[in-house]
Amino acid sequence: MTRILTYDRIMAISLLAATMPAAPALAEEHRAGGKLLLTNGVSTVDGAAGGGLASWAVIAGNETRDGIGGSAHATLVALPDFTLKSYGAAVGVFDRLEVSYAHQSFDTRAAGAALGLGRGFTFAQDVVGAKLRIAGDAVWAQDSLLPQISIGVQHHIADKAAVIHAVGGRESEGTDLYVAATKLLLAQSLVLNGTVRFTKANQFGLLGFGTDGRNARTAQFEGSAGYMLSSRLVIGGEYRTKPDRLGFAQEDDAYDLFAAWAVQRHVSLTAAYVDLGDIATVKNQRGLFLSLQTAF
């Protein structure tokens, strides 16, 4: 019963915000309370605020339009034959602009020897991103069907240019552009997101960008849906499509089933079952996604 009353109260506050934006008491509630738990998302492997795989329209950090916030993350994806690690940070400015950075390393472990790269061969890349909210509010505009909409850019710099060219990748650097829409439906305890990414990345950019025959960006989809079991716990799933351009190996779409838990206001933990499909001819790469985020 307490949980239901809590969400009803949040719903009432958000509706009042639309009709009485100048009310001092409401403004204080908005400032003092900051963002609701988990409504800033978690950190993607690319560093932006969102889900584990999908970038959302939300801005990193716990602060609202009245302040500057930020987050930092460490992520591990443990697969049968590979290990992906990511760490980074993001800054959110007045809930309008986000700047992010992530470093990824992809350890081929024993599979590296079978692929002719050497056991434990590691690919790495740096991802620098920016995101701008251009319309809507995912949480506080509950009386409107308009989602929060943001545009974003991510520049990837991979470190193994010679290997990338050898397997058919054209470039070791590339830039993704995306448009994301996110909506939190408090009455239904649902969070929904859809993102269109314009990219030519091979395996998230770890194997470079484009090929000699196909070097134009294509539109790829990232979708997320979550259900709020409580104000501290969200479960859901994500799906992310990817280009399939490298001739030597098929690249599959990725999906996950996740649970995100706000341990306390400044710390969240995300665990997921993740399926990245076949990677570099190695079949059935399904495993565990773990991510720890701290935010202020």
GROMACS .gro file of C-alpha atoms in nm:
model
  296
    1MET     CA    1   0.000   0.000   0.000
    2THR     CA    2   0.286   0.238   0.084
    3ARG     CA    3   0.439   0.177  -0.255
    4ILE     CA    4   0.116   0.266  -0.436
    5LEU     CA    5   0.071   0.585  -0.235
    6THR     CA    6   0.427   0.685  -0.316
    7TYR     CA    7   0.369   0.662  -0.689
    8ASP     CA    8   0.032   0.839  -0.662
    9ARG     CA    9   0.203   1.125  -0.480
   10ILE     CA   10   0.470   1.144  -0.752
   11MET     CA   11   0.197   1.145  -1.015
   12ALA     CA   12   0.016   1.430  -0.842
   13ILE     CA   13   0.335   1.636  -0.814
   14SER     CA   14   0.417   1.591  -1.183
   15LEU     CA   15   0.063   1.690  -1.288
   16LEU     CA   16   0.074   1.998  -1.067
   17ALA     CA   17   0.409   2.089  -1.220
   18ALA     CA   18   0.242   2.125  -1.557
   19THR     CA   19  -0.035   2.352  -1.430
   20MET     CA   20   0.145   2.556  -1.160
   21PRO     CA   21   0.513   2.580  -1.258
   22ALA     CA   22   0.567   2.889  -1.045
   23ALA     CA   23   0.444   2.742  -0.716
   24PRO     CA   24   0.729   2.786  -0.462
   25ALA     CA   25   0.653   2.465  -0.272
   26LEU     CA   26   0.658   2.257  -0.589
   27ALA     CA   27   0.979   2.420  -0.710
   28GLU     CA   28   1.142   2.332  -0.378
   29GLU     CA   29   1.019   1.970  -0.409
   30HIS     CA   30   1.174   1.953  -0.755
   31ARG     CA   31   1.508   2.095  -0.641
   32ALA     CA   32   1.543   1.924  -0.307
   33GLY     CA   33   1.431   1.581  -0.427
   34GLY     CA   34   1.651   1.564  -0.735
   35LYS     CA   35   1.570   1.292  -0.987
   36LEU     CA   36   1.363   0.992  -0.884
   37LEU     CA   37   1.568   0.678  -0.825
   38LEU     CA   38   1.685   0.505  -1.145
   39THR     CA   39   1.516   0.763  -1.373
   40ASN     CA   40   1.862   0.875  -1.490
   41GLY     CA   41   1.915   0.523  -1.625
   42VAL     CA   42   2.234   0.328  -1.580
   43SER     CA   43   2.552   0.348  -1.788
   44THR     CA   44   2.574   0.182  -2.127
   45VAL     CA   45   2.891   0.005  -2.238
   46ASP     CA   46   2.943   0.314  -2.459
   47GLY     CA   47   2.933   0.547  -2.155
   48ALA     CA   48   2.603   0.728  -2.216
   49ALA     CA   49   2.312   0.721  -1.973
   50GLY     CA   50   2.058   0.456  -2.064
   51GLY     CA   51   2.038   0.080  -2.035
   52GLY     CA   52   2.333  -0.157  -2.061
   53LEU     CA   53   2.305  -0.181  -2.440
   54ALA     CA   54   2.082   0.109  -2.544
   55SER     CA   55   2.143   0.482  -2.511
   56TRP     CA   56   1.837   0.663  -2.370
   57ALA     CA   57   1.719   1.023  -2.394
   58VAL     CA   58   1.778   1.080  -2.021
   59ILE     CA   59   2.075   1.285  -1.899
   60ALA     CA   60   2.339   1.138  -1.665
   61GLY     CA   61   2.352   1.230  -1.297
   62ASN     CA   62   2.100   1.278  -1.018
   63GLU     CA   63   2.060   1.653  -1.057
   64THR     CA   64   1.759   1.819  -1.220
   65ARG     CA   65   1.756   2.137  -1.431
   66ASP     CA   66   1.880   2.326  -1.126
   67GLY     CA   67   2.223   2.165  -1.101
   68ILE     CA   68   2.518   1.975  -1.247
   69GLY     CA   69   2.544   1.602  -1.179
   70GLY     CA   70   2.742   1.308  -1.301
   71SER     CA   71   2.806   0.937  -1.287
   72ALA     CA   72   3.087   0.684  -1.311
   73HIS     CA   73   3.062   0.317  -1.401
   74ALA     CA   74   3.252  -0.009  -1.419
   75THR     CA   75   3.104  -0.289  -1.632
   76LEU     CA   76   3.195  -0.653  -1.693
   77VAL     CA   77   3.046  -0.874  -1.965
   78ALA     CA   78   3.158  -1.234  -1.910
   79LEU     CA   79   3.095  -1.456  -2.215
   80PRO     CA   80   3.195  -1.819  -2.275
   81ASP     CA   81   3.493  -1.728  -2.492
   82PHE     CA   82   3.545  -1.353  -2.448
   83THR     CA   83   3.544  -1.086  -2.178
   84LEU     CA   84   3.436  -0.726  -2.232
   85LYS     CA   85   3.520  -0.460  -1.974
   86SER     CA   86   3.411  -0.098  -1.975
   87TYR     CA   87   3.467   0.191  -1.740
   88GLY     CA   88   3.398   0.560  -1.771
   89ALA     CA   89   3.216   0.869  -1.652
   90ALA     CA   90   2.951   1.116  -1.764
   91VAL     CA   91   2.853   1.469  -1.662
   92GLY     CA   92   2.500   1.608  -1.688
   93VAL     CA   93   2.454   1.986  -1.708
   94PHE     CA   94   2.114   2.123  -1.593
   95ASP     CA   95   1.945   1.803  -1.716
   96ARG     CA   96   1.998   1.936  -2.068
   97LEU     CA   97   2.348   1.839  -2.185
   98GLU     CA   98   2.550   1.524  -2.122
   99VAL     CA   99   2.918   1.464  -2.194
  100SER     CA  100   3.050   1.108  -2.155
  101TYR     CA  101   3.362   0.895  -2.187
  102ALA     CA  102   3.413   0.519  -2.181
  103HIS     CA  103   3.710   0.290  -2.231
  104GLN     CA  104   3.637  -0.062  -2.352
  105SER     CA  105   3.866  -0.364  -2.362
  106PHE     CA  106   3.773  -0.693  -2.529
  107ASP     CA  107   3.983  -0.990  -2.422
  108THR     CA  108   3.983  -1.281  -2.669
  109ARG     CA  109   4.123  -1.522  -2.406
  110ALA     CA  110   4.180  -1.871  -2.549
  111ALA     CA  111   3.976  -1.789  -2.861
  112GLY     CA  112   4.249  -1.546  -2.964
  113ALA     CA  113   4.485  -1.835  -3.034
  114ALA     CA  114   4.226  -2.016  -3.246
  115LEU     CA  115   4.167  -1.696  -3.444
  116GLY     CA  116   4.541  -1.658  -3.508
  117LEU     CA  117   4.576  -1.349  -3.289
  118GLY     CA  118   4.742  -1.507  -2.989
  119ARG     CA  119   4.595  -1.616  -2.659
  120GLY     CA  120   4.466  -1.321  -2.457
  121PHE     CA  121   4.484  -1.077  -2.749
  122THR     CA  122   4.286  -0.768  -2.648
  123PHE     CA  123   4.105  -0.511  -2.859
  124ALA     CA  124   4.036  -0.173  -2.699
  125GLN     CA  125   3.866   0.152  -2.786
  126ASP     CA  126   3.781   0.490  -2.636
  127VAL     CA  127   3.433   0.638  -2.681
  128VAL     CA  128   3.370   1.010  -2.635
  129GLY     CA  129   3.007   1.120  -2.646
  130ALA     CA  130   2.770   1.412  -2.611
  131LYS     CA  131   2.390   1.421  -2.579
  132LEU     CA  132   2.145   1.711  -2.590
  133ARG     CA  133   1.784   1.701  -2.468
  134ILE     CA  134   1.576   1.887  -2.727
  135ALA     CA  135   1.217   1.823  -2.617
  136GLY     CA  136   0.995   1.673  -2.348
  137ASP     CA  137   1.058   1.541  -2.000
  138ALA     CA  138   1.061   1.167  -1.937
  139VAL     CA  139   0.933   1.198  -1.577
  140TRP     CA  140   0.775   1.532  -1.489
  141ALA     CA  141   0.547   1.571  -1.794
  142GLN     CA  142   0.305   1.294  -1.702
  143ASP     CA  143   0.010   1.482  -1.850
  144SER     CA  144   0.172   1.470  -2.196
  145LEU     CA  145   0.229   1.179  -2.431
  146LEU     CA  146   0.542   1.350  -2.562
  147PRO     CA  147   0.851   1.153  -2.453
  148GLN     CA  148   1.184   1.307  -2.367
  149ILE     CA  149   1.377   1.336  -2.692
  150SER     CA  150   1.753   1.374  -2.719
  151ILE     CA  151   2.008   1.373  -2.997
  152GLY     CA  152   2.354   1.231  -2.944
  153VAL     CA  153   2.694   1.172  -3.096
  154GLN     CA  154   2.963   0.918  -3.004
  155HIS     CA  155   3.314   0.911  -3.151
  156HIS     CA  156   3.495   0.576  -3.128
  157ILE     CA  157   3.873   0.536  -3.148
  158ALA     CA  158   3.988   0.173  -3.174
  159ASP     CA  159   4.348   0.076  -3.104
  160LYS     CA  160   4.420  -0.218  -3.337
  161ALA     CA  161   4.416  -0.051  -3.679
  162ALA     CA  162   4.635  -0.317  -3.846
  163VAL     CA  163   4.416  -0.605  -3.732
  164ILE     CA  164   4.099  -0.414  -3.817
  165HIS     CA  165   4.220  -0.362  -4.173
  166ALA     CA  166   4.329  -0.727  -4.197
  167VAL     CA  167   3.979  -0.857  -4.110
  168GLY     CA  168   3.812  -0.619  -4.356
  169GLY     CA  169   3.734  -0.310  -4.150
  170ARG     CA  170   3.796   0.012  -4.340
  171GLU     CA  171   3.859   0.258  -4.057
  172SER     CA  172   3.971   0.236  -3.694
  173GLU     CA  173   3.778   0.551  -3.598
  174GLY     CA  174   3.414   0.631  -3.653
  175THR     CA  175   3.128   0.848  -3.533
  176ASP     CA  176   2.776   0.735  -3.445
  177LEU     CA  177   2.477   0.969  -3.447
  178TYR     CA  178   2.152   0.884  -3.269
  179VAL     CA  179   1.807   1.007  -3.173
  180ALA     CA  180   1.650   0.867  -2.855
  181ALA     CA  181   1.302   0.893  -2.704
  182THR     CA  182   1.232   0.789  -2.342
  183LYS     CA  183   0.910   0.794  -2.140
  184LEU     CA  184   0.840   0.692  -1.780
  185LEU     CA  185   0.473   0.602  -1.728
  186LEU     CA  186   0.442   0.635  -1.352
  187ALA     CA  187   0.082   0.514  -1.328
  188GLN     CA  188   0.179   0.193  -1.508
  189SER     CA  189   0.527   0.168  -1.349
  190LEU     CA  190   0.678   0.140  -1.698
  191VAL     CA  191   0.983   0.293  -1.861
  192LEU     CA  192   1.005   0.275  -2.241
  193ASN     CA  193   1.280   0.380  -2.478
  194GLY     CA  194   1.343   0.374  -2.851
  195THR     CA  195   1.665   0.486  -3.019
  196VAL     CA  196   1.766   0.508  -3.384
  197ARG     CA  197   2.144   0.497  -3.428
  198PHE     CA  198   2.318   0.589  -3.751
  199THR     CA  199   2.639   0.387  -3.754
  200LYS     CA  200   2.886   0.182  -3.956
  201ALA     CA  201   3.045   0.015  -3.654
  202ASN     CA  202   3.164  -0.346  -3.666
  203GLN     CA  203   3.108  -0.520  -3.329
  204PHE     CA  204   3.033  -0.192  -3.147
  205GLY     CA  205   3.342  -0.038  -3.314
  206LEU     CA  206   3.594  -0.280  -3.164
  207LEU     CA  207   3.652  -0.421  -3.515
  208GLY     CA  208   3.646  -0.080  -3.677
  209PHE     CA  209   3.398   0.096  -3.901
  210GLY     CA  210   3.268   0.002  -4.242
  211THR     CA  211   3.429  -0.206  -4.514
  212ASP     CA  212   3.572  -0.117  -4.852
  213GLY     CA  213   3.249  -0.213  -5.023
  214ARG     CA  214   3.003  -0.079  -4.764
  215ASN     CA  215   3.113   0.235  -4.584
  216ALA     CA  216   2.791   0.435  -4.541
  217ARG     CA  217   2.606   0.464  -4.209
  218THR     CA  218   2.290   0.261  -4.170
  219ALA     CA  219   2.002   0.312  -3.928
  220GLN     CA  220   1.998   0.063  -3.641
  221PHE     CA  221   1.739   0.028  -3.364
  222GLU     CA  222   1.784   0.012  -2.986
  223GLY     CA  223   1.480  -0.062  -2.773
  224SER     CA  224   1.430  -0.092  -2.398
  225ALA     CA  225   1.134  -0.169  -2.174
  226GLY     CA  226   1.139  -0.184  -1.795
  227TYR     CA  227   0.888  -0.247  -1.518
  228MET     CA  228   0.933  -0.081  -1.178
  229LEU     CA  229   0.875  -0.343  -0.911
  230SER     CA  230   0.948  -0.069  -0.658
  231SER     CA  231   1.114   0.271  -0.652
  232ARG     CA  232   1.447   0.088  -0.612
  233LEU     CA  233   1.414  -0.210  -0.847
  234VAL     CA  234   1.348  -0.222  -1.222
  235ILE     CA  235   1.341  -0.534  -1.440
  236GLY     CA  236   1.321  -0.543  -1.817
  237GLY     CA  237   1.487  -0.616  -2.146
  238GLU     CA  238   1.671  -0.453  -2.435
  239TYR     CA  239   1.732  -0.526  -2.801
  240ARG     CA  240   2.000  -0.366  -3.020
  241THR     CA  241   2.044  -0.426  -3.392
  242LYS     CA  242   2.388  -0.399  -3.552
  243PRO     CA  243   2.529  -0.378  -3.905
  244ASP     CA  244   2.659  -0.705  -4.052
  245ARG     CA  245   2.936  -0.615  -4.293
  246LEU     CA  246   3.255  -0.809  -4.225
  247GLY     CA  247   3.290  -1.089  -4.476
  248PHE     CA  248   3.478  -1.334  -4.254
  249ALA     CA  249   3.212  -1.357  -3.981
  250GLN     CA  250   2.843  -1.292  -3.928
  251GLU     CA  251   2.752  -1.021  -3.678
  252ASP     CA  252   2.433  -1.081  -3.481
  253ASP     CA  253   2.199  -0.844  -3.301
  254ALA     CA  254   2.227  -0.822  -2.921
  255TYR     CA  255   1.972  -0.842  -2.641
  256ASP     CA  256   1.960  -0.862  -2.264
  257LEU     CA  257   1.724  -0.928  -1.973
  258PHE     CA  258   1.817  -0.706  -1.680
  259ALA     CA  259   1.750  -0.608  -1.321
  260ALA     CA  260   1.865  -0.265  -1.197
  261TRP     CA  261   1.873  -0.204  -0.822
  262ALA     CA  262   1.928   0.131  -0.652
  263VAL     CA  263   2.137   0.020  -0.356
  264GLN     CA  264   2.105   0.375  -0.225
  265ARG     CA  265   2.060   0.716  -0.384
  266HIS     CA  266   2.416   0.737  -0.517
  267VAL     CA  267   2.486   0.371  -0.604
  268SER     CA  268   2.310   0.130  -0.840
  269LEU     CA  269   2.387  -0.223  -0.951
  270THR     CA  270   2.272  -0.380  -1.277
  271ALA     CA  271   2.281  -0.751  -1.353
  272ALA     CA  272   2.168  -0.903  -1.683
  273TYR     CA  273   2.168  -1.209  -1.900
  274VAL     CA  274   2.314  -1.088  -2.229
  275ASP     CA  275   2.323  -1.253  -2.573
  276LEU     CA  276   2.568  -1.109  -2.825
  277GLY     CA  277   2.523  -1.397  -3.071
  278ASP     CA  278   2.821  -1.511  -3.279
  279ILE     CA  279   3.142  -1.308  -3.251
  280ALA     CA  280   3.428  -1.345  -3.501
  281THR     CA  281   3.315  -1.700  -3.601
  282VAL     CA  282   3.285  -1.809  -3.236
  283LYS     CA  283   2.928  -1.927  -3.175
  284ASN     CA  284   2.671  -1.854  -2.904
  285GLN     CA  285   2.826  -1.580  -2.694
  286ARG     CA  286   2.575  -1.557  -2.411
  287GLY     CA  287   2.668  -1.466  -2.058
  288LEU     CA  288   2.654  -1.232  -1.761
  289PHE     CA  289   2.645  -0.852  -1.763
  290LEU     CA  290   2.736  -0.677  -1.436
  291SER     CA  291   2.763  -0.301  -1.392
  292LEU     CA  292   2.822  -0.081  -1.089
  293GLN     CA  293   2.734   0.289  -1.113
  294THR     CA  294   2.776   0.576  -0.875
  295ALA     CA  295   2.594   0.903  -0.940
  296PHE     CA  296   2.550   1.243  -0.778
   0.00000   0.00000   0.00000
